mmCIF file of C-alpha atoms and ligand atoms in Angstrom:
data_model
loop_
_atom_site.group_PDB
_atom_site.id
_atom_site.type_symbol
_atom_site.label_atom_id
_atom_site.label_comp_id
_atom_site.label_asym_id
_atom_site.label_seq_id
_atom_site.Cartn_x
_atom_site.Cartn_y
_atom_site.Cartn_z
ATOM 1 C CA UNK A 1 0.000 0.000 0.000
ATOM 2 C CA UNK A 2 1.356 3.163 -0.773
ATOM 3 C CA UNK A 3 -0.436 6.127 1.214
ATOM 4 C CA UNK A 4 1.212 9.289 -0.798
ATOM 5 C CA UNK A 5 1.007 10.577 -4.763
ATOM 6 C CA UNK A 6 1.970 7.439 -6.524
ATOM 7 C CA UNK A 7 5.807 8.916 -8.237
ATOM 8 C CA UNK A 8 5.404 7.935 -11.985
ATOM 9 C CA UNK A 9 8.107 8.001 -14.348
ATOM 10 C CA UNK A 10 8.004 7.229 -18.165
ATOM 11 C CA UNK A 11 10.294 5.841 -20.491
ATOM 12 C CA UNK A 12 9.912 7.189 -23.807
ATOM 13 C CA UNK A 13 8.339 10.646 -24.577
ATOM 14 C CA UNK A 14 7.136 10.357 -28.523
ATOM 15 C CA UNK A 15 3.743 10.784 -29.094
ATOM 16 C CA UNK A 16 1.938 8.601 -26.757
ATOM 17 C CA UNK A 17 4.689 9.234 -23.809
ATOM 18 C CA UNK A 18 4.134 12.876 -24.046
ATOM 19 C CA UNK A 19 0.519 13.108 -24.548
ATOM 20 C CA UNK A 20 0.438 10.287 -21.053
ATOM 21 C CA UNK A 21 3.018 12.810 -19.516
ATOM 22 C CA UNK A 22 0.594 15.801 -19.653
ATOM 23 C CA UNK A 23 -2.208 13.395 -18.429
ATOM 24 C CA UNK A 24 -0.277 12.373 -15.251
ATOM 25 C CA UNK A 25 0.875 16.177 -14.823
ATOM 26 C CA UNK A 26 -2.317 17.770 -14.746
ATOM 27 C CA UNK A 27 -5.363 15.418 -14.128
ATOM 28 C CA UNK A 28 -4.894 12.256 -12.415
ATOM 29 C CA UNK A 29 -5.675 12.012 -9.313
ATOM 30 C CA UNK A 30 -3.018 10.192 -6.665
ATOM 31 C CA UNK A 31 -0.164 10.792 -9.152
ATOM 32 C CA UNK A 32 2.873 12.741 -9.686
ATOM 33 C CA UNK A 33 5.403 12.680 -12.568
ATOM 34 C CA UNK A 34 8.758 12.839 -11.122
ATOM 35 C CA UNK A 35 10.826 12.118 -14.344
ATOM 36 C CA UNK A 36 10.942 11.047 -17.521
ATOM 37 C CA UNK A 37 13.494 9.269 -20.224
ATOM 38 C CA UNK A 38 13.840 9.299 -23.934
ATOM 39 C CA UNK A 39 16.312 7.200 -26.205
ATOM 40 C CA UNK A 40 16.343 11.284 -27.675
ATOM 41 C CA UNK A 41 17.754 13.421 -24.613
ATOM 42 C CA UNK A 42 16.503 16.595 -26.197
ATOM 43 C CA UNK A 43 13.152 15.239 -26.283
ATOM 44 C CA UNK A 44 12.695 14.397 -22.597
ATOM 45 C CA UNK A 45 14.021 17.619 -21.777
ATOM 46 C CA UNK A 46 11.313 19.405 -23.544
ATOM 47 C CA UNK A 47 8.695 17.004 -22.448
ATOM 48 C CA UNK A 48 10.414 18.041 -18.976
ATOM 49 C CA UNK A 49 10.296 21.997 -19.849
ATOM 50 C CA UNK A 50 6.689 21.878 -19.768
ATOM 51 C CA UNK A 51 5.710 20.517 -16.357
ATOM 52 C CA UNK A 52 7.553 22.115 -13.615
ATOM 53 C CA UNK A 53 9.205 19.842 -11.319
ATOM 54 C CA UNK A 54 9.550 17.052 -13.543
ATOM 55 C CA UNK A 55 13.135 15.691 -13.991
ATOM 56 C CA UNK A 56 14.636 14.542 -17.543
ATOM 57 C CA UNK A 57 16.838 11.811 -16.836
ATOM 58 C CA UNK A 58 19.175 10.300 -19.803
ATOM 59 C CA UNK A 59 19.302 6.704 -19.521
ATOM 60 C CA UNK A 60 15.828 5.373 -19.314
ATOM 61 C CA UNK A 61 17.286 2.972 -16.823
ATOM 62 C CA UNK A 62 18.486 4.829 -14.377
ATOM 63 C CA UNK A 63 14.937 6.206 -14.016
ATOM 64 C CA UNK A 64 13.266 2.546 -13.670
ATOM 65 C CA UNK A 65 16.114 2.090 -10.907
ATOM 66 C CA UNK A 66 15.616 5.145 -9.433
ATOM 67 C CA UNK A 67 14.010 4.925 -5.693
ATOM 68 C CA UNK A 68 12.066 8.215 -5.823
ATOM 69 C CA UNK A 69 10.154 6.700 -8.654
ATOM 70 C CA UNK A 70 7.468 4.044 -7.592
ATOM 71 C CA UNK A 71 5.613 3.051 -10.922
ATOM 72 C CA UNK A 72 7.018 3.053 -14.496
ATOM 73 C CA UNK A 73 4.916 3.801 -17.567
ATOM 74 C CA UNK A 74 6.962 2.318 -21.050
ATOM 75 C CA UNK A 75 5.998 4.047 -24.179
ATOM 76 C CA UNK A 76 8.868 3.728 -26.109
ATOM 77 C CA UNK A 77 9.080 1.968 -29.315
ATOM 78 C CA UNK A 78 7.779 -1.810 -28.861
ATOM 79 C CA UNK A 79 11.293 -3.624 -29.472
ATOM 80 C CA UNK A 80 13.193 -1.821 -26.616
ATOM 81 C CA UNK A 81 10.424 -3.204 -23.953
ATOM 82 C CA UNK A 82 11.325 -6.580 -23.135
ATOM 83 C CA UNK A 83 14.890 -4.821 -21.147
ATOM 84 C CA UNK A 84 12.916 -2.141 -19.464
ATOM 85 C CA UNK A 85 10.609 -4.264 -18.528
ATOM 86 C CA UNK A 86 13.021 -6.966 -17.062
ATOM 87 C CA UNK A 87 13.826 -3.917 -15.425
ATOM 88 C CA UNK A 88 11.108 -2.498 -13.936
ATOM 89 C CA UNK A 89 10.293 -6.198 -12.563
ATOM 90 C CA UNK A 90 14.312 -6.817 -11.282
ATOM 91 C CA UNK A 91 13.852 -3.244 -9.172
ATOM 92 C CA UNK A 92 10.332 -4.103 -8.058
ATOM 93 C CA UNK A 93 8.821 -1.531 -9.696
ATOM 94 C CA UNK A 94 4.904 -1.085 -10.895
ATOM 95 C CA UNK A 95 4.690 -0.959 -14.765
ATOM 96 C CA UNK A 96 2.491 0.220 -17.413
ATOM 97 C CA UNK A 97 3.726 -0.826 -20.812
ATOM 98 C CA UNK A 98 2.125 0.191 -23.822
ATOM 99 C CA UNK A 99 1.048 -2.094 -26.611
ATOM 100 C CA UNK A 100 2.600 -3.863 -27.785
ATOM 101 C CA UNK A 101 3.912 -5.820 -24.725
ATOM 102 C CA UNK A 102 7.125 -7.075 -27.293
ATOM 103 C CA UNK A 103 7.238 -7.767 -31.145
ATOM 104 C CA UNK A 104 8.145 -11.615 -30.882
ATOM 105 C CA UNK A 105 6.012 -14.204 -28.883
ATOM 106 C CA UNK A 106 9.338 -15.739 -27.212
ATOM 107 C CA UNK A 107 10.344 -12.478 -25.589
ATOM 108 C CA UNK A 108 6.921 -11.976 -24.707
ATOM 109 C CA UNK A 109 7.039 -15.024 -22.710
ATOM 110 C CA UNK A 110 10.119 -14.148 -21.344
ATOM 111 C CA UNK A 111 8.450 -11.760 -19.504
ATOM 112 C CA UNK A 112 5.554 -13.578 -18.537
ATOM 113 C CA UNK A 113 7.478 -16.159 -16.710
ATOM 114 C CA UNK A 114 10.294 -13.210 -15.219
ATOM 115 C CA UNK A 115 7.223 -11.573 -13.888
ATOM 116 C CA UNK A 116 6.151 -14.781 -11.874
ATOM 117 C CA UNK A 117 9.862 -16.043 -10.988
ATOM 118 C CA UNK A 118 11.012 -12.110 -9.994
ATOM 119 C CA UNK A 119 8.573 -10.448 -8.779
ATOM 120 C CA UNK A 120 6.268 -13.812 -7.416
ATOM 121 C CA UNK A 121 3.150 -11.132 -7.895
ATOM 122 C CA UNK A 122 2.016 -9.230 -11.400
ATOM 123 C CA UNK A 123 3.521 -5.906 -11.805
ATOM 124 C CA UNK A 124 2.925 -5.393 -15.152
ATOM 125 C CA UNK A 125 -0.440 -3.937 -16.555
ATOM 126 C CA UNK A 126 -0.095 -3.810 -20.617
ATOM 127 C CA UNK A 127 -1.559 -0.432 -22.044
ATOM 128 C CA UNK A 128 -4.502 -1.641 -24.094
ATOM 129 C CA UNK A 129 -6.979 1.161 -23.714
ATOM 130 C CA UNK A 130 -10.122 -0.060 -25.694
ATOM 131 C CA UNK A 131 -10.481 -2.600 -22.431
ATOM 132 C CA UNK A 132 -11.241 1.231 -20.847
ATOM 133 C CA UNK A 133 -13.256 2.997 -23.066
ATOM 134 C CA UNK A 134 -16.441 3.602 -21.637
ATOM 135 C CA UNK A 135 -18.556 2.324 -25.142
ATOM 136 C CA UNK A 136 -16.155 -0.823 -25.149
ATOM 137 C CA UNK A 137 -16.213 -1.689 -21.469
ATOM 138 C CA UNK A 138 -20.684 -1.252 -22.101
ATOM 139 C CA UNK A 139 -20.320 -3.883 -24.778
ATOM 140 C CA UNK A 140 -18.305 -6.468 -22.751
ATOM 141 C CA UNK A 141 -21.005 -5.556 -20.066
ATOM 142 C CA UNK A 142 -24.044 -5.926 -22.420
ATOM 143 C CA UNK A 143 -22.506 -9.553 -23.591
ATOM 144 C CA UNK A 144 -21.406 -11.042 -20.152
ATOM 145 C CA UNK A 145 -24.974 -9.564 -18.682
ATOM 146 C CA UNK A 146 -26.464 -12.719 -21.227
ATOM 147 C CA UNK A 147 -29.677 -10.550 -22.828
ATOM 148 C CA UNK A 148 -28.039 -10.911 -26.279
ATOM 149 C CA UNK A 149 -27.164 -14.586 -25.573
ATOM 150 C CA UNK A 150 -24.108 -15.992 -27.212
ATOM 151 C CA UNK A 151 -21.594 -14.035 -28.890
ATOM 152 C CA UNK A 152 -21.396 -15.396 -32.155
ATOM 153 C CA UNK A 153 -19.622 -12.918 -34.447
ATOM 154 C CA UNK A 154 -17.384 -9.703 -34.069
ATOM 155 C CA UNK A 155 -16.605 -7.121 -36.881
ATOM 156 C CA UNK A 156 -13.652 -4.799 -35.967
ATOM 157 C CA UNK A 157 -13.424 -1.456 -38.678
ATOM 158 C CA UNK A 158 -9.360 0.287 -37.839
ATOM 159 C CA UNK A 159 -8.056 3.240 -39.538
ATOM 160 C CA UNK A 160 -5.515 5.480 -39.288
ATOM 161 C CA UNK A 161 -5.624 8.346 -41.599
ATOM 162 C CA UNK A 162 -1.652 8.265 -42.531
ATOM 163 C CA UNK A 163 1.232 5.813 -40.916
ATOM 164 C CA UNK A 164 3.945 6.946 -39.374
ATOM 165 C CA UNK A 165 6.674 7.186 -40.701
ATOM 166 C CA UNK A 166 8.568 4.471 -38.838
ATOM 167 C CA UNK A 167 6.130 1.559 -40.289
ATOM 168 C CA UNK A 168 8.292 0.692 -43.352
ATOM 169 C CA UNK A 169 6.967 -3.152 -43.731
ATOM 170 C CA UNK A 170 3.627 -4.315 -43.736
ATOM 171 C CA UNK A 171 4.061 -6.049 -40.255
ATOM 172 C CA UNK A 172 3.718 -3.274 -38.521
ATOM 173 C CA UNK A 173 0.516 -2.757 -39.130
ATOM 174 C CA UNK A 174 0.031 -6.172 -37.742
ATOM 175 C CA UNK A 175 2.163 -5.694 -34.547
ATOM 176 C CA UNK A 176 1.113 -2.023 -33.757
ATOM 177 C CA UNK A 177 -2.199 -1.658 -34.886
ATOM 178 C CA UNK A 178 -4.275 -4.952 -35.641
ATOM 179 C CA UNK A 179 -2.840 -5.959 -32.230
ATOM 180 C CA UNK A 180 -5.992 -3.725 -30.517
ATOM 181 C CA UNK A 181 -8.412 -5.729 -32.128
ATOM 182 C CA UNK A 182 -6.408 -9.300 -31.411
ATOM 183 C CA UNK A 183 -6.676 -8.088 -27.581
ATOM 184 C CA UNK A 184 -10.269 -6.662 -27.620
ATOM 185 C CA UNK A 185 -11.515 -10.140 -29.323
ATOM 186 C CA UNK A 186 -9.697 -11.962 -26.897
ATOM 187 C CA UNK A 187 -11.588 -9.848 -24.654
ATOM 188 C CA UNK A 188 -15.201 -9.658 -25.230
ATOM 189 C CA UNK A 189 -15.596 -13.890 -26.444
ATOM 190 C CA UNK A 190 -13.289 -14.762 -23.476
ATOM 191 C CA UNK A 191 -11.387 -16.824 -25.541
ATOM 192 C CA UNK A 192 -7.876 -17.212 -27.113
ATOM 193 C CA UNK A 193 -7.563 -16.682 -31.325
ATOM 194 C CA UNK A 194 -7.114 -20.284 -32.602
ATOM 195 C CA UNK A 195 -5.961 -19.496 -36.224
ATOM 196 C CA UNK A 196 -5.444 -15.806 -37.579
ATOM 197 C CA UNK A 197 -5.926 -15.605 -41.441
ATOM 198 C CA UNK A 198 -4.840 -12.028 -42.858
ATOM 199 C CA UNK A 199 -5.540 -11.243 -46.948
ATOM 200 C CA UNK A 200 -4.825 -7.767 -48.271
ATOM 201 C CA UNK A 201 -6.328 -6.179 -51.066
ATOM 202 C CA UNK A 202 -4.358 -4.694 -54.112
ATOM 203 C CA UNK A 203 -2.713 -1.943 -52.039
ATOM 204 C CA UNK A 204 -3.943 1.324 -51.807
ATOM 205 C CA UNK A 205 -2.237 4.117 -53.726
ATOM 206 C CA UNK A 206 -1.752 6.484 -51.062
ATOM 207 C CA UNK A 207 -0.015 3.858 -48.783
ATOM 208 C CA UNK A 208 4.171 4.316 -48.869
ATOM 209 C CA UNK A 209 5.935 1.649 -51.363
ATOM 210 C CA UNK A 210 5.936 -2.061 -49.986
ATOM 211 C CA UNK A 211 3.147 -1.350 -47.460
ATOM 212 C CA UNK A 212 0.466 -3.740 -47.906
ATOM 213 C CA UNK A 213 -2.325 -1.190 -46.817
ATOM 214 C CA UNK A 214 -4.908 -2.340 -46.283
ATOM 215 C CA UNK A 215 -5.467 -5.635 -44.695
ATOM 216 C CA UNK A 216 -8.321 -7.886 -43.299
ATOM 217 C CA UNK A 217 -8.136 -10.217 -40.712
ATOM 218 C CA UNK A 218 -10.148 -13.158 -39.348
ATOM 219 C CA UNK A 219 -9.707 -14.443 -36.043
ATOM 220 C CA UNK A 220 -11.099 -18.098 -35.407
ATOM 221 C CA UNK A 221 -11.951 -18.066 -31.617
ATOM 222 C CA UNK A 222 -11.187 -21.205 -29.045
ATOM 223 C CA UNK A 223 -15.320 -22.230 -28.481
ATOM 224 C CA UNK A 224 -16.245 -21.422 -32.376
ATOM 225 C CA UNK A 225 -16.688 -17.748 -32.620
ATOM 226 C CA UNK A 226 -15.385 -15.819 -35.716
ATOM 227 C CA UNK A 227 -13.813 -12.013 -35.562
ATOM 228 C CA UNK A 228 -13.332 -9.870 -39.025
ATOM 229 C CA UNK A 229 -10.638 -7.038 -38.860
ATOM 230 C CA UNK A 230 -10.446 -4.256 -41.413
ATOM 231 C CA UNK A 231 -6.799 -2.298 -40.545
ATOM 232 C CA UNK A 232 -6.369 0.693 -43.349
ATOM 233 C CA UNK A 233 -3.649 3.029 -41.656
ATOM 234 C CA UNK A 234 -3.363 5.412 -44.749
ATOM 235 C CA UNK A 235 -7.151 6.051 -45.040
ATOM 236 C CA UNK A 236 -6.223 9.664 -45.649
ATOM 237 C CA UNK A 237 -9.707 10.266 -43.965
ATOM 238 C CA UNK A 238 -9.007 9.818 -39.955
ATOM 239 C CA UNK A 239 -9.010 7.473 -36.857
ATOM 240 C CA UNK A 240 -12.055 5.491 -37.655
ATOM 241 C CA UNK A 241 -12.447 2.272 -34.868
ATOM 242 C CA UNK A 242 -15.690 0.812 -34.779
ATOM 243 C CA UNK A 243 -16.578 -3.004 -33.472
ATOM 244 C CA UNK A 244 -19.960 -4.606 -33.768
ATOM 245 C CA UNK A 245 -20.431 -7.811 -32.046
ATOM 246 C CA UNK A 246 -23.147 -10.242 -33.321
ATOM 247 C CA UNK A 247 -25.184 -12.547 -30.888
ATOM 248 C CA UNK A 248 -27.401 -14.525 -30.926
ATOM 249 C CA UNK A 249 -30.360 -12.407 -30.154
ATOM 250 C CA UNK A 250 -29.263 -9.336 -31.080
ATOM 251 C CA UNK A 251 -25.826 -6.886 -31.945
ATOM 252 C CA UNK A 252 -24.318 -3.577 -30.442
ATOM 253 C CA UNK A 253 -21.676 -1.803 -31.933
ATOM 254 C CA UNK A 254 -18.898 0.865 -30.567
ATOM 255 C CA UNK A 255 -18.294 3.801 -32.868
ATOM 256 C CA UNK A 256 -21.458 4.957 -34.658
ATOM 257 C CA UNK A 257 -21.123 7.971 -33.430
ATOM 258 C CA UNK A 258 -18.102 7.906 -36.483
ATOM 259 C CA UNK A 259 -20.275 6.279 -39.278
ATOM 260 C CA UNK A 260 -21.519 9.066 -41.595
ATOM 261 C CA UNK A 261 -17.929 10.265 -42.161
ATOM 262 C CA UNK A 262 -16.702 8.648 -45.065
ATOM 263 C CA UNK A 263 -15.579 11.390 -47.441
ATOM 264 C CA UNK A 264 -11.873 12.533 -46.912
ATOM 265 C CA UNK A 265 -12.934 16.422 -46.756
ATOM 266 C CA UNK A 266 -15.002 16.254 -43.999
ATOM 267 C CA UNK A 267 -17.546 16.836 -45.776
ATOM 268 C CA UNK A 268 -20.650 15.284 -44.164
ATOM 269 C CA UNK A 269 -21.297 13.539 -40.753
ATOM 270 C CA UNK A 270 -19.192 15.490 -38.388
ATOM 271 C CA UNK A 271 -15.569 15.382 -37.249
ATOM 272 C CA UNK A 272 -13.642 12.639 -37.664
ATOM 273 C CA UNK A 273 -10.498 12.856 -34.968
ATOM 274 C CA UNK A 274 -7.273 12.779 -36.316
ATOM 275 C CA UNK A 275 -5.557 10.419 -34.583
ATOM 276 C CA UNK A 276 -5.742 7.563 -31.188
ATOM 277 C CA UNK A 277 -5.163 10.448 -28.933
ATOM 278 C CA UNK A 278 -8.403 12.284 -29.576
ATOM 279 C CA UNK A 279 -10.432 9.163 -29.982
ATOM 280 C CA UNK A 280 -9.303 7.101 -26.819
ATOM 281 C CA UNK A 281 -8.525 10.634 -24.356
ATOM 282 C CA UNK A 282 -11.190 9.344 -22.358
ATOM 283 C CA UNK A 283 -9.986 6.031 -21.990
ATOM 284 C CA UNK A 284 -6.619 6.608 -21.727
ATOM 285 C CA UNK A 285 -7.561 9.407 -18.547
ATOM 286 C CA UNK A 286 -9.386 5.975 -17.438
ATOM 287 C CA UNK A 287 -7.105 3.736 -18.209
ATOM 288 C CA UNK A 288 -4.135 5.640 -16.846
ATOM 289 C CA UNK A 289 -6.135 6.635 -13.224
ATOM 290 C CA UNK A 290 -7.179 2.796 -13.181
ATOM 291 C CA UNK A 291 -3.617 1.916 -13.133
ATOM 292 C CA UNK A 292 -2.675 4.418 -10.279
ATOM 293 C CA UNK A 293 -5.335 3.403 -8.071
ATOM 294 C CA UNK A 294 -4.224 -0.189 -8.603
ATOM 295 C CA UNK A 295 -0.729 0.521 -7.630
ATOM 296 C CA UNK A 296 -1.957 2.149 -4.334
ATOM 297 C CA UNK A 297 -3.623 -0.778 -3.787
ATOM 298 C CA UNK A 298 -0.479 -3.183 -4.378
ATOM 299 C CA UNK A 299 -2.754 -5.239 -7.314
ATOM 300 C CA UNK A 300 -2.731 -5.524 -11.102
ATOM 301 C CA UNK A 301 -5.943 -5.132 -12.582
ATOM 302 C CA UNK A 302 -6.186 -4.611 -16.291
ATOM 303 C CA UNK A 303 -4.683 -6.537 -19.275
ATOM 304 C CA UNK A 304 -1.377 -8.431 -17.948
ATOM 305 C CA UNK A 305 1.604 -9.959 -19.545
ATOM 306 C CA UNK A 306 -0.336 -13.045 -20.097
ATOM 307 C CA UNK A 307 -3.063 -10.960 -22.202
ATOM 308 C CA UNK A 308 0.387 -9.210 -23.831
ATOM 309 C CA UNK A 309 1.976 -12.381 -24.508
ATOM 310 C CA UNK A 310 -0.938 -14.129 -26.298
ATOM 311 C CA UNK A 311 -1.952 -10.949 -28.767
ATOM 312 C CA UNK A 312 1.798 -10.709 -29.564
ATOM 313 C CA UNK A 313 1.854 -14.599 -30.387
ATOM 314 C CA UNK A 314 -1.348 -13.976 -32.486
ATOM 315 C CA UNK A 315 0.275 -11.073 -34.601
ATOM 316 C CA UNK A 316 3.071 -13.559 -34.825
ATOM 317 C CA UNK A 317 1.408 -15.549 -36.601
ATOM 318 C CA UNK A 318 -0.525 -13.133 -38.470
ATOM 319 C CA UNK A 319 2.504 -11.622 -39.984
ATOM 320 C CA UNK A 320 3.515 -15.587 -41.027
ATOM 321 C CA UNK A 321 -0.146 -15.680 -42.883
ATOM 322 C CA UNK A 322 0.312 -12.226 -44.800
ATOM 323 C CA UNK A 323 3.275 -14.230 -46.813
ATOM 324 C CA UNK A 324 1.073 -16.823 -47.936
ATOM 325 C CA UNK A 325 -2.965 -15.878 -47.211
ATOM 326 C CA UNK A 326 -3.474 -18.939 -45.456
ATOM 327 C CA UNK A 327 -4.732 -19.677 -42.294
ATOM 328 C CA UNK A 328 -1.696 -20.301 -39.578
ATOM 329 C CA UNK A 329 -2.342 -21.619 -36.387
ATOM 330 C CA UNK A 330 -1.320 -19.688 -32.536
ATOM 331 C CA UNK A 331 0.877 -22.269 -30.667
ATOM 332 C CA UNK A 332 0.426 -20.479 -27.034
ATOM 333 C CA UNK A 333 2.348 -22.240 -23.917
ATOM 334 C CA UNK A 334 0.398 -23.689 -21.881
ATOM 335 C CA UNK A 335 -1.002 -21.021 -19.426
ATOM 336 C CA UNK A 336 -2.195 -24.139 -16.190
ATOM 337 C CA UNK A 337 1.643 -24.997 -16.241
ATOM 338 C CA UNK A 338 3.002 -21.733 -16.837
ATOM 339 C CA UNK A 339 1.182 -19.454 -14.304
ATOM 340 C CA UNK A 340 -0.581 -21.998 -12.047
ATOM 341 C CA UNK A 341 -3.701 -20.970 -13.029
ATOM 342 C CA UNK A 342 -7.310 -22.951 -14.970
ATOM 343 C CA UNK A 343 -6.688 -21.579 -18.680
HETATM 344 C C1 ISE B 1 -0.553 3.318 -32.707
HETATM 345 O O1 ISE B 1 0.632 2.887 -32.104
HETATM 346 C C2 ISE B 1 -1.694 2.978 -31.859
HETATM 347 O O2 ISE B 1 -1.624 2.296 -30.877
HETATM 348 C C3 ISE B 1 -2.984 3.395 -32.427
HETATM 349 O O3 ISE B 1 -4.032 3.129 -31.555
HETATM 350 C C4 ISE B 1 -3.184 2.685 -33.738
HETATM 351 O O4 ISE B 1 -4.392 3.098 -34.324
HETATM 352 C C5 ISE B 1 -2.047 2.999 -34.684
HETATM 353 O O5 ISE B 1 -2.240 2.306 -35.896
HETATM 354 C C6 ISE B 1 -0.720 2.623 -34.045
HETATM 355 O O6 ISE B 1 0.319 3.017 -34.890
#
């Protein structure tokens, strides 16, 4: 139990560290940022320049081992996580590591099992916000509450209106952006993806050379239910995420309040946001207060390196089906013998 402000520091201030940076600065509650580090010094000192107090330190880990900070948040790019989270978990230290938890399914694991052999309790809390949004956390409500009955079918709609610029192959969009919809599925049937199938179009003009933009996705589910994923990161239009799940007595859907805008000028139906930030600011502020709370409370609560582990292992094996359109199966560990726990 910690009885004071929770001291947060965070490990890579890009776009999603700084726009978490000004959230734990100025409106979560039990919080204070005490530092943060960037693989680009200059950066963390600006990030620092804006919120007085906060300390820019240059070697992100010297921050994680640093014992005026308490709790960790990692958003730097996906393939330095696996050392700062080993890390975070040798100093003891609560962690909230942006998606995706690693790039490869064996360093995922890694981390799974370092969690249970170093720290004997979860730590880690792996930043998928959908799970917080309040219009995704109603749908998982409205299907476990059982008036729809069984959840038969889930269609998943993700775009992006440009890619950065650091996704140069097409399994990025697989690792850093179908992965929200691998976790969310996993999420509302309860279930682990059996075999991911992925099939691209011919690729849209506006998409840089050699990215295979856009792709669908389908998710067969453990228990028989079937997810469709549309991912179209250069949709030049905005950040479009919708998901309607199909039961057997009826469907709901996240996202309408998005459907009329289709045209890339805005033209009818509203705003469109540009980008993840504006879309999920709610659930990230929920999300990100969720996680503080927990940490006062010495307990993990939202997705863990388990739920990290097993979307990474999916995209795995998503990016092995883009070479040849065929279905490929997801070879998890065994989770009973792993964690000690009913799968
Ligand atoms: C980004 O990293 C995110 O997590 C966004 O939610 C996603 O829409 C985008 O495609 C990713 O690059």
């Amino acid at each position: 139990m910690i009885e004071r402000p929770l001291r947060v520091g965070i490990v890579g201030v890009g776009t999603m560290g700084a726009d978490h940076a000004d959230r734990l600065a100025t409106r979560i509650a039990g919080a204070e940022l005490v530092a943060v580090a960037d693989a680009e010094a200059a950066r963390a000192a600006e990030v620092a320049a804006r919120h007085p107090g906060v300390r820019h330190v240059a070697d992100p880990f010297d921050l994680i081992a640093d014992d005026d900070v308490d709790a960790v948040l990692i958003a730097s790019p996906g393939f330095a996580h696996e050392e700062q989270v080993l890390a975070c978990l040798a100093h003891g230290k609560y962690t909230l590591c942006e998606k995706p938890l690693t790039t490869d399914s064996a360093s995922a694991l890694r981390l799974v099992e370092a969690e249970r052999d170093k720290a004997g309790r979860p730590l880690v809390q792996v930043g998928f916000m959908r799970r917080f949004d309040p219009e995704y956390v109603e749908l998982k409500r409205l299907l476990d509450a059982g008036p729809l009955g069984r959840l038969l079918l889930v269609h998943n709609i993700h775009r992006n209106k440009t890619s950065p610029a650091w996704f140069r192959d097409s399994a990025a969009i697989v690792n850093d952006s179908l992965v929200h919809e691998v976790d969310a599925c996993r999420w509302l049937f309860g279930a682990e993806v059996e075999t991911i199938t992925l099939l691209t179009p011919t690729a849209s003009g506006r998409a840089p050379e050699g990215l295979r933009d856009p792709q669908v996705a389908l998710f067969h589910m453990v228990g028989g239910g079937l997810a469709t994923t549309e991912v179209f990161i250069n949709s030049q239009v905005g950040y479009e995420v919708r998901c309607e799940a199909v039961a057997e007595l009826g469907s709901a859907t996240v996202g309408l309040g998005q459907q009329m805008l289709v045209r890339r000028d805005n033209a009818y139906g509203g705003p469109i946001p540009d980008d993840y930030r504006q879309r999920f600011a709610g659930a990230y502020d929920i999300e990100v207060q969720a996680w503080v709370r927990a940490c006062h409370r010495g307990v993990v609560e939202g997705p863990t390196t388990w739920d990290g582990y097993a979307a990474t292992a999916v995209c795995e094996a998503g990016v092995a089906s883009l070479a040849t359109g065929a279905p490929v199966r997801v070879d998890l560990a065994d989770r009973a013998e792993i964690l000690g726990v009913r799968p």
